[in-house]
Amino acid sequence: MNAIFVMLLGLGAMFLGYVFYSKFIAEKIYKLDPNFKTPAHEFEDGVDFVPTNKFVLWGHHFTSVAGAAPIIGPAIAVIWGWVPAFLWVIFGTIFFAGVHDAGAIWASNRNKARSMGSLTGDVVSKRAQTLFMIVIFLVLLMVNAVFATAIAGLLINFPSAVVPVWGAIFVALIIGQIIFRKWMGLGAVSVLGVVALYILIGVGPSVPLTLPDMAMGLSDNAQWILILFGYAAIASLLPVWMLLQPRDYINGLQLFIGLILLYGAVLLLGPDMTAPAFNANTPEGTPSMLPLLFVTIACGAISGFHGLVASGTTSKQLDKETDLRFVGYFGAIGEGSLSLATIIAACAGFATLADWEAVYTSFGQGGVSAFVEGGARIISEGVGLDVGISETLLTVMAVLFAGTTMDTGIRLQRYIFQEWGNIYNISVIQKPLVATILAVGSCLLLAFGAGGADGSGGLAIWPLFGTTNQLLAGLTLMVITVMLVRLGRPMYVTLLPLIFLLIMTVFALIIQLQGFYEKQDYFLFFLDIVVLIAAIWIILEATATLSKVSKENKRNLQR
């Protein structure tokens, strides 16, 4: 099948989802109120609580939730064929991710910008809150440790991306000052930021940079990981307007330009989907598509990490409640469009089926490299851009998104430690600097404790990321569902995705449990059991809470 048809069908479906379904959700389910005083105004402090233009906030939210995951997941999942991946991305974006992301912002916004973990204690139970916080911490630990490894690998493999990646930080600092002090309009600032970023991308291949091998006895991978966490720690303590917002905003614009370039090249080149629609000849050892497809593709369909960002940083910057439809739901559409582009790049970016099969030799192959190589070929042949520049552009896109996710992830981990300090009355960890040190320290402990001197220890627990992350999405939907029931509003828009997600997640955890046992990987086997018990426990807690709230509503109606 021609990739043009796949592209138009996917983008068209997501556009209709935003125009019609998100409007229904905003007006009939969440009932957004433009006059509601948001926490950004109520608790404005110039650091975390900052009322923000919805376009700038969309840039922060979208690039924070995107990261490298909507590239990695779909580029791996196409091993089962491009059609299953395509359908899950489209339906997941419209009926799962958009509802989940917007709902998480709404729930937090209506409760003084509290995180989903904190809200669970009031909405469900204190037991569920404890379990939720553990799952949240595990997801953030995985995301931060693994994304640091992924970024380090890309900077090592594509040294032409080093200058634009780090140069983008200085561009963002300048843009942040201009926006905050209102020296220029947003349109002019946008042009300035994007032009500066693309100049850096053009310069990158001419000045490739590498770190000295074994400096201080550390590999280049370990050196990059330490540098990245040092940067993320500083970034997480800075006011959001200074670096986080402008960096995410410029990165969001850069992504859309990159997507326009990639999609435009598809229109001009018209490549065929060389990968099979349904792959009947998967490599030996490839797990069953059902249910693994639904946890392999998380970001790009639905992801629990989005709920952490939505309730952790986004809700603290919401200027008007009605903005959350654009920020949350359209943010999910942006991520879905990136996942769709990834599927096309990974399935139409190879000249022949044999070339594609040479990459997908086992489950887990493909990933960012398939996206970069396939997308660069489409762009190069479609619009005539040099292959090296095309690879640098796509690599920078992936690295910048992973980097902004790390920025937000460390900040969120800092919030988690501070919330634990509040819950258990431990004043010392309520301090931002102490909480940040604990957040970065836990990530480095995993990175170097499980990975040795190479610092790649985050990969040790990464096989459980998909299931743990989707469990977190289910927990967020559970909290939103209980809130809707208490308000007497229709709950099916969140309950149906919740049921589907929990079934697939528990199913996947059981399958993975068997796999870990057969491989004698007892560490992951034990961790899988912990997550599985947490999942079942929280399902029971949620069921009991929903039943209780439903009975209370019936009694109130009878009075």
XYZ file of C-alpha atoms in Angstrom:
559
model
C 0.000 0.000 0.000
C 1.165 3.522 -0.743
C 2.282 5.511 2.291
C 0.332 8.589 1.120
C -2.953 6.793 1.774
C -1.783 5.656 5.217
C -0.714 9.208 6.080
C -3.937 10.892 4.925
C -6.155 8.309 6.617
C -4.311 8.609 9.910
C -4.038 12.396 10.010
C -7.643 12.791 8.846
C -8.962 10.535 11.605
C -7.009 12.382 14.301
C -8.168 15.760 12.968
C -11.807 14.662 13.183
C -11.169 13.329 16.668
C -9.950 16.725 17.818
C -12.717 18.713 16.122
C -15.620 16.578 17.333
C -14.693 14.153 20.124
C -12.523 16.542 22.118
C -15.294 19.158 21.950
C -17.770 16.623 23.316
C -15.369 15.669 26.116
C -14.675 19.302 27.018
C -18.312 20.458 27.032
C -20.301 17.413 28.175
C -17.920 15.380 30.344
C -15.364 17.710 31.939
C -17.593 20.807 31.522
C -14.702 23.237 31.300
C -15.345 26.662 32.819
C -13.470 29.680 31.389
C -14.146 31.598 34.618
C -12.684 28.985 36.971
C -9.655 30.410 38.829
C -6.818 28.060 37.977
C -4.033 27.132 40.452
C -1.561 29.000 38.226
C -3.317 32.225 39.266
C -4.274 31.151 42.774
C -0.741 30.110 43.780
C 1.366 32.102 41.306
C 4.998 32.102 42.513
C 7.042 32.736 39.355
C 8.804 29.360 39.678
C 6.374 26.426 39.361
C 2.972 28.181 39.285
C 3.065 30.474 36.248
C -0.017 31.386 34.099
C 1.116 30.619 30.567
C -0.007 31.323 27.021
C -1.777 28.176 25.796
C 0.491 27.806 22.752
C 3.633 27.992 24.891
C 2.074 25.609 27.432
C 1.100 23.228 24.640
C 4.749 23.216 23.561
C 5.869 22.355 27.094
C 3.239 19.662 27.606
C 3.607 18.046 24.188
C 7.382 17.850 24.106
C 7.537 16.712 27.735
C 5.176 13.793 27.161
C 6.579 12.915 23.741
C 10.234 12.145 24.419
C 11.685 9.296 22.395
C 8.947 6.817 23.392
C 6.485 7.586 20.531
C 9.401 6.831 18.210
C 10.819 3.772 19.975
C 7.513 1.977 20.659
C 5.930 2.111 17.184
C 9.289 1.451 15.463
C 9.586 -1.781 17.478
C 5.909 -2.790 17.261
C 5.830 -2.815 13.449
C 7.592 -6.190 13.678
C 4.030 -7.601 13.922
C 3.071 -5.641 10.782
C 2.284 -1.985 10.219
C -1.531 -2.324 10.277
C -1.885 -3.348 13.981
C 0.515 -0.566 15.008
C -1.354 1.947 12.830
C -4.786 1.038 14.226
C -3.664 1.173 17.868
C -1.990 4.563 17.368
C -5.060 6.093 15.688
C -7.767 4.677 17.962
C -5.552 5.001 21.024
C -4.858 8.673 20.319
C -8.502 9.616 19.742
C -10.329 7.561 22.385
C -7.633 6.878 24.995
C -4.758 9.381 25.084
C -6.759 12.560 24.450
C -9.324 11.687 27.116
C -6.613 10.601 29.575
C -4.323 13.624 29.125
C -7.065 16.255 29.194
C -8.719 14.462 32.114
C -5.528 14.412 34.173
C -5.108 18.184 33.721
C -8.778 18.724 34.589
C -8.633 16.567 37.738
C -5.470 18.293 38.964
C -6.700 21.766 38.022
C -9.864 21.236 40.070
C -7.790 20.143 43.084
C -5.167 22.879 43.512
C -2.766 21.320 40.929
C -2.183 18.218 43.045
C -0.569 15.234 41.335
C -2.546 12.109 40.454
C -0.700 10.212 43.170
C -1.692 12.746 45.803
C -5.295 12.862 44.562
C -5.670 9.084 44.796
C -5.639 9.246 48.601
C -8.764 11.416 48.661
C -10.563 10.000 45.622
C -9.945 6.266 46.139
C -8.123 5.311 49.365
C -4.883 5.797 51.287
C -3.816 2.250 50.387
C -4.301 2.968 46.702
C -2.355 6.213 47.108
C 0.645 4.371 48.552
C 0.616 1.852 45.708
C 0.109 4.623 43.134
C 3.106 6.576 44.439
C 5.300 3.472 44.211
C 4.236 2.863 40.596
C 4.818 6.553 39.773
C 8.304 6.438 41.256
C 9.175 3.280 39.279
C 7.979 4.826 36.003
C 9.937 8.046 36.565
C 13.012 6.053 37.544
C 12.773 4.015 34.329
C 12.086 7.005 32.099
C 14.908 9.167 33.438
C 17.545 6.427 33.616
C 16.740 4.956 30.204
C 16.279 8.241 28.358
C 19.700 9.332 29.613
C 21.129 6.139 28.105
C 19.212 6.655 24.853
C 20.398 10.276 24.505
C 23.979 9.304 25.283
C 23.856 6.601 22.600
C 22.495 9.000 19.985
C 25.114 11.658 20.784
C 27.844 9.016 20.457
C 26.488 7.510 17.217
C 25.617 10.872 15.640
C 28.289 13.390 16.809
C 26.894 15.894 14.298
C 23.914 16.307 16.645
C 25.973 17.464 19.661
C 26.238 21.161 18.680
C 22.524 21.639 17.827
C 21.360 19.666 20.880
C 23.332 21.702 23.421
C 23.054 24.915 21.416
C 19.270 24.605 21.673
C 19.554 25.065 25.449
C 21.212 28.475 25.063
C 18.646 29.461 22.438
C 15.871 28.493 24.884
C 17.406 30.569 27.701
C 17.404 33.642 25.454
C 13.878 32.957 24.195
C 12.686 32.509 27.791
C 13.896 35.979 28.757
C 12.307 37.543 25.660
C 8.909 35.920 26.294
C 8.861 36.511 30.055
C 9.887 40.165 29.776
C 7.644 40.677 26.715
C 10.393 42.215 24.607
C 8.891 40.739 21.429
C 5.611 39.198 20.308
C 5.214 35.411 20.352
C 5.184 35.187 16.536
C 8.527 36.979 16.157
C 10.049 34.964 18.996
C 8.885 31.736 17.362
C 10.559 32.611 14.073
C 13.747 33.674 15.853
C 13.943 30.460 17.882
C 13.252 28.116 14.977
C 15.724 29.892 12.655
C 18.443 29.723 15.336
C 17.765 26.027 15.920
C 17.925 25.147 12.226
C 21.125 27.135 11.775
C 22.603 24.949 14.511
C 21.326 21.818 12.739
C 23.001 23.001 9.540
C 26.269 23.660 11.354
C 26.219 20.342 13.245
C 27.640 18.045 10.500
C 30.559 20.458 9.976
C 31.654 20.334 13.629
C 30.965 16.836 14.988
C 31.958 16.613 18.649
C 32.968 13.594 20.699
C 34.063 13.187 24.292
C 37.589 11.989 25.117
C 37.651 8.222 25.474
C 38.013 6.923 29.059
C 38.414 10.386 30.588
C 38.640 9.959 34.372
C 38.378 6.235 33.707
C 34.818 6.579 32.369
C 33.498 5.530 28.969
C 31.988 8.195 26.737
C 28.559 6.728 27.496
C 29.065 7.147 31.255
C 30.429 10.668 30.780
C 27.381 11.747 28.778
C 25.017 10.240 31.378
C 26.680 12.210 34.192
C 26.584 15.412 32.120
C 22.916 14.874 31.269
C 21.866 14.308 34.875
C 23.910 17.303 36.021
C 22.110 19.451 33.464
C 18.681 17.966 34.336
C 19.221 18.687 38.043
C 19.962 22.357 37.354
C 17.094 22.650 34.867
C 14.611 21.152 37.327
C 15.375 23.879 39.892
C 15.114 26.830 37.510
C 11.801 28.700 37.159
C 9.701 27.021 34.443
C 9.602 30.213 32.348
C 13.398 30.431 32.185
C 14.230 27.148 30.414
C 11.523 24.481 30.547
C 8.754 26.426 28.804
C 10.811 28.096 26.027
C 12.813 24.954 25.306
C 9.698 22.827 25.043
C 7.920 25.459 22.943
C 10.743 25.746 20.406
C 11.120 21.972 20.327
C 7.396 21.656 19.642
C 7.652 24.026 16.687
C 10.735 22.169 15.497
C 8.850 18.893 15.617
C 5.982 20.199 13.538
C 8.404 21.570 10.958
C 10.157 18.189 10.935
C 6.831 16.394 10.553
C 5.752 18.741 7.762
C 9.070 18.039 6.028
C 8.688 14.279 6.466
C 5.020 14.185 5.498
C 5.712 16.542 2.576
C 8.463 14.211 1.371
C 6.004 11.308 1.563
C 3.579 13.261 -0.655
C 6.311 14.050 -3.177
C 7.975 10.628 -3.186
C 4.903 8.431 -2.691
C 6.801 5.431 -1.263
C 5.146 2.070 -0.729
C 4.902 0.406 2.659
C 7.559 -2.231 2.043
C 7.018 -3.835 5.456
C 4.217 -6.420 5.645
C 0.756 -5.240 6.707
C 0.521 -8.305 8.981
C 3.790 -10.094 9.551
C 3.292 -13.855 9.462
C 7.054 -14.496 9.535
C 8.130 -12.827 12.736
C 11.639 -13.725 13.961
C 12.009 -16.572 16.415
C 11.429 -15.441 19.979
C 9.005 -12.636 19.070
C 6.236 -12.550 21.726
C 2.540 -12.681 20.952
C 1.084 -9.490 19.518
C -1.839 -9.749 21.935
C -1.416 -8.172 24.480
C 2.191 -7.003 23.967
C 1.231 -4.549 21.187
C -0.714 -2.455 23.711
C 2.223 -2.076 26.082
C 4.957 -1.828 23.430
C 3.245 1.243 21.957
C 2.446 3.407 24.968
C 3.351 7.003 24.083
C 1.567 7.597 20.801
C -1.540 5.704 21.912
C -1.855 6.202 25.691
C 0.810 6.546 28.351
C 0.677 6.843 32.123
C 3.669 9.179 32.056
C 1.402 11.776 30.434
C -0.743 11.874 33.553
C 2.338 12.697 35.632
C 3.231 15.625 33.383
C -0.389 16.777 33.096
C -0.916 16.861 36.864
C 2.678 17.602 37.837
C 3.726 20.596 35.756
C 1.069 21.419 33.126
C -1.774 22.032 35.600
C 0.441 24.515 37.475
C 0.751 26.656 34.331
C -2.823 26.612 32.994
C -4.046 30.157 32.364
C -7.699 29.271 31.639
C -9.403 25.944 32.240
C -10.731 25.912 28.676
C -7.113 25.909 27.441
C -6.730 22.304 28.557
C -8.653 21.015 25.543
C -5.954 22.418 23.266
C -3.047 21.670 25.581
C -4.076 18.165 26.649
C -6.113 16.650 23.831
C -4.265 18.363 20.988
C -1.008 17.476 22.725
C -2.048 13.835 22.377
C -2.852 14.455 18.694
C 0.657 15.855 18.200
C 2.185 12.751 19.729
C -0.065 10.500 17.651
C 1.096 12.285 14.500
C 4.719 11.630 15.518
C 3.979 7.936 16.045
C 2.237 7.800 12.667
C 5.295 9.375 11.040
C 7.468 6.797 12.803
C 5.396 3.911 11.425
C 5.685 5.327 7.906
C 9.432 5.989 8.232
C 10.113 2.515 9.645
C 7.935 0.724 7.075
C 8.247 2.822 3.896
C 11.795 4.107 4.419
C 13.441 0.888 3.264
C 13.867 0.114 -0.419
C 12.860 -3.555 -0.217
C 11.293 -6.052 2.160
C 14.698 -7.750 2.431
C 16.240 -4.465 3.624
C 13.502 -4.124 6.225
C 13.899 -7.727 7.409
C 17.662 -7.179 7.737
C 16.904 -4.592 10.441
C 14.071 -6.452 12.168
C 15.969 -9.646 12.958
C 14.562 -10.002 16.486
C 12.004 -8.418 18.768
C 13.285 -5.102 20.117
C 15.164 -4.197 16.957
C 14.377 -1.045 14.985
C 13.690 1.749 17.411
C 15.134 5.223 16.871
C 17.698 4.020 14.318
C 14.946 2.686 12.014
C 13.094 5.994 12.295
C 16.233 8.048 11.566
C 17.494 5.886 8.691
C 14.083 5.331 7.076
C 12.927 8.920 7.563
C 16.214 10.327 6.241
C 15.901 8.247 3.080
C 12.335 9.479 2.466
C 13.302 13.127 3.059
C 16.474 12.861 0.975
C 14.749 11.265 -2.019
C 11.522 13.235 -1.625
C 12.797 16.804 -1.226
C 16.462 16.416 -2.199
C 17.916 17.258 1.222
C 21.366 15.809 1.897
C 21.168 12.448 3.713
C 23.606 13.601 6.408
C 21.565 16.738 7.118
C 18.366 14.664 7.125
C 19.829 12.208 9.647
C 21.058 15.058 11.844
C 17.645 16.743 11.725
C 15.791 13.582 12.785
C 18.402 12.692 15.399
C 18.201 16.173 16.919
C 14.411 15.839 16.947
C 14.625 12.570 18.888
C 17.327 13.804 21.291
C 15.612 17.108 22.053
C 12.366 15.341 22.872
C 14.113 12.804 25.072
C 15.973 15.676 26.741
C 12.844 17.689 27.489
C 11.254 14.561 28.936
C 14.289 14.169 31.222
C 13.971 17.834 32.270
C 10.344 17.324 33.207
C 10.944 13.832 34.616
C 13.554 14.982 37.132
C 11.323 17.906 38.140
C 8.448 15.448 38.645
C 10.645 13.140 40.711
C 11.536 16.149 42.829
C 7.800 16.792 43.325
C 7.290 13.142 44.339
C 9.937 13.372 47.069
C 8.444 16.660 48.256
C 4.956 15.110 48.354
C 6.315 12.194 50.381
C 7.782 14.776 52.717
C 4.333 16.338 53.096
C 2.516 13.011 53.490
C 4.914 11.599 56.083
C 5.841 14.956 57.663
C 9.560 14.795 56.786
C 10.471 18.457 56.453
C 14.000 17.984 55.092
C 12.908 16.347 51.826
C 10.297 19.052 51.248
C 13.165 21.380 50.292
C 13.621 21.608 46.477
C 17.408 21.163 46.517
C 17.319 18.112 48.794
C 14.453 16.555 46.811
C 16.360 17.147 43.552
C 19.513 15.511 44.942
C 17.445 12.477 45.977
C 15.751 12.328 42.549
C 19.021 12.476 40.594
C 20.778 10.219 43.114
C 18.165 7.461 42.732
C 18.510 7.583 38.933
C 22.306 7.473 39.089
C 22.136 4.621 41.602
C 20.102 2.609 39.114
C 22.227 3.700 36.146
C 25.599 2.821 37.673
C 24.494 0.325 40.325
C 22.831 -2.019 37.851
C 24.885 -0.999 34.824
C 28.383 -0.761 36.303
C 30.868 1.805 35.053
C 29.003 2.124 31.741
C 26.006 3.743 33.422
C 23.396 1.867 31.380
C 21.700 0.233 34.357
C 18.339 1.778 33.522
C 18.055 -0.798 30.762
C 17.939 -3.540 33.419
C 14.325 -2.761 34.354
C 13.259 -1.268 31.010
C 11.471 -4.502 29.909
C 8.858 -3.690 32.557
C 8.418 -0.063 31.495
C 5.579 -0.722 29.052
C 3.419 -2.656 31.502
C 4.181 -0.396 34.482
C 3.530 2.716 32.398
C 0.199 1.389 31.111
C -0.798 0.381 34.627
C -0.164 3.996 35.610
C -2.424 5.185 32.770
C -5.132 2.871 34.061
C -4.748 4.283 37.578
C -5.097 7.836 36.271
C -8.256 6.895 34.355
C -9.534 5.242 37.533
C -9.185 8.475 39.534
C -10.882 10.485 36.771
C -13.694 7.922 36.538
C -14.425 8.062 40.283
C -14.475 11.878 40.131
C -16.973 11.776 37.251
C -19.220 9.316 39.103
C -19.216 11.556 42.186
C -20.234 14.496 40.008
C -23.029 12.443 38.424
C -21.554 12.703 34.935
C -21.244 10.007 32.231
C -18.252 7.797 33.011
C -18.149 5.468 30.000
C -15.639 7.654 28.128
C -13.038 6.863 30.797
C -14.365 3.551 32.175
C -14.191 1.637 28.865
C -10.542 2.625 28.142
C -9.771 1.873 31.822
C -11.163 -1.675 31.633
C -9.433 -2.432 28.333
C -6.104 -1.082 29.547
C -6.123 -2.953 32.854
C -7.013 -6.254 31.165
C -4.189 -5.894 28.634
C -1.701 -4.764 31.268
C -2.401 -7.640 33.679
C -2.344 -10.093 30.754
C 1.033 -8.701 29.627
C 2.461 -8.833 33.169
C 1.544 -12.529 33.415
C 3.145 -13.306 30.035
C 6.290 -11.390 30.973
C 6.398 -13.179 34.318
C 6.644 -16.507 32.524
C 9.340 -15.165 30.203
C 11.472 -13.817 33.056
C 11.197 -17.153 34.896
C 12.257 -19.132 31.820
C 15.253 -16.822 31.329
C 16.043 -17.117 35.063
C 15.974 -13.332 35.350
C 14.842 -13.407 38.969
C 15.290 -9.679 39.560
C 12.724 -8.787 36.876
C 10.634 -11.804 37.902
C 10.366 -10.428 41.439
C 9.721 -6.868 40.236
C 7.025 -8.162 37.865
C 5.294 -9.875 40.801
C 5.379 -6.614 42.785
C 3.824 -4.652 39.901
C 1.251 -7.419 39.275
C 0.187 -7.455 42.936
C -0.071 -3.653 42.884
C -2.219 -3.836 39.732
C -4.637 -6.400 41.176
C -4.801 -4.608 44.529
C -5.591 -1.262 42.922
C -8.234 -2.846 40.667
C -9.955 -4.209 43.771
C -9.682 -0.820 45.513
C -11.111 0.963 42.468
C -13.968 -1.507 42.093
C -14.905 -1.115 45.740
C -14.733 2.678 45.515
C -16.850 2.840 42.336
C -19.443 0.555 43.889
C -19.562 2.658 47.055
C -19.855 5.960 45.172
C -22.571 4.579 42.857
C -24.637 3.439 45.853
C -24.211 6.841 47.516
C -25.409 8.580 44.346
C -28.487 6.325 44.174
C -29.350 7.030 47.817
C -29.003 10.769 47.217
C -31.328 10.582 44.202
C -33.951 8.713 46.228
C -34.067 11.420 48.920
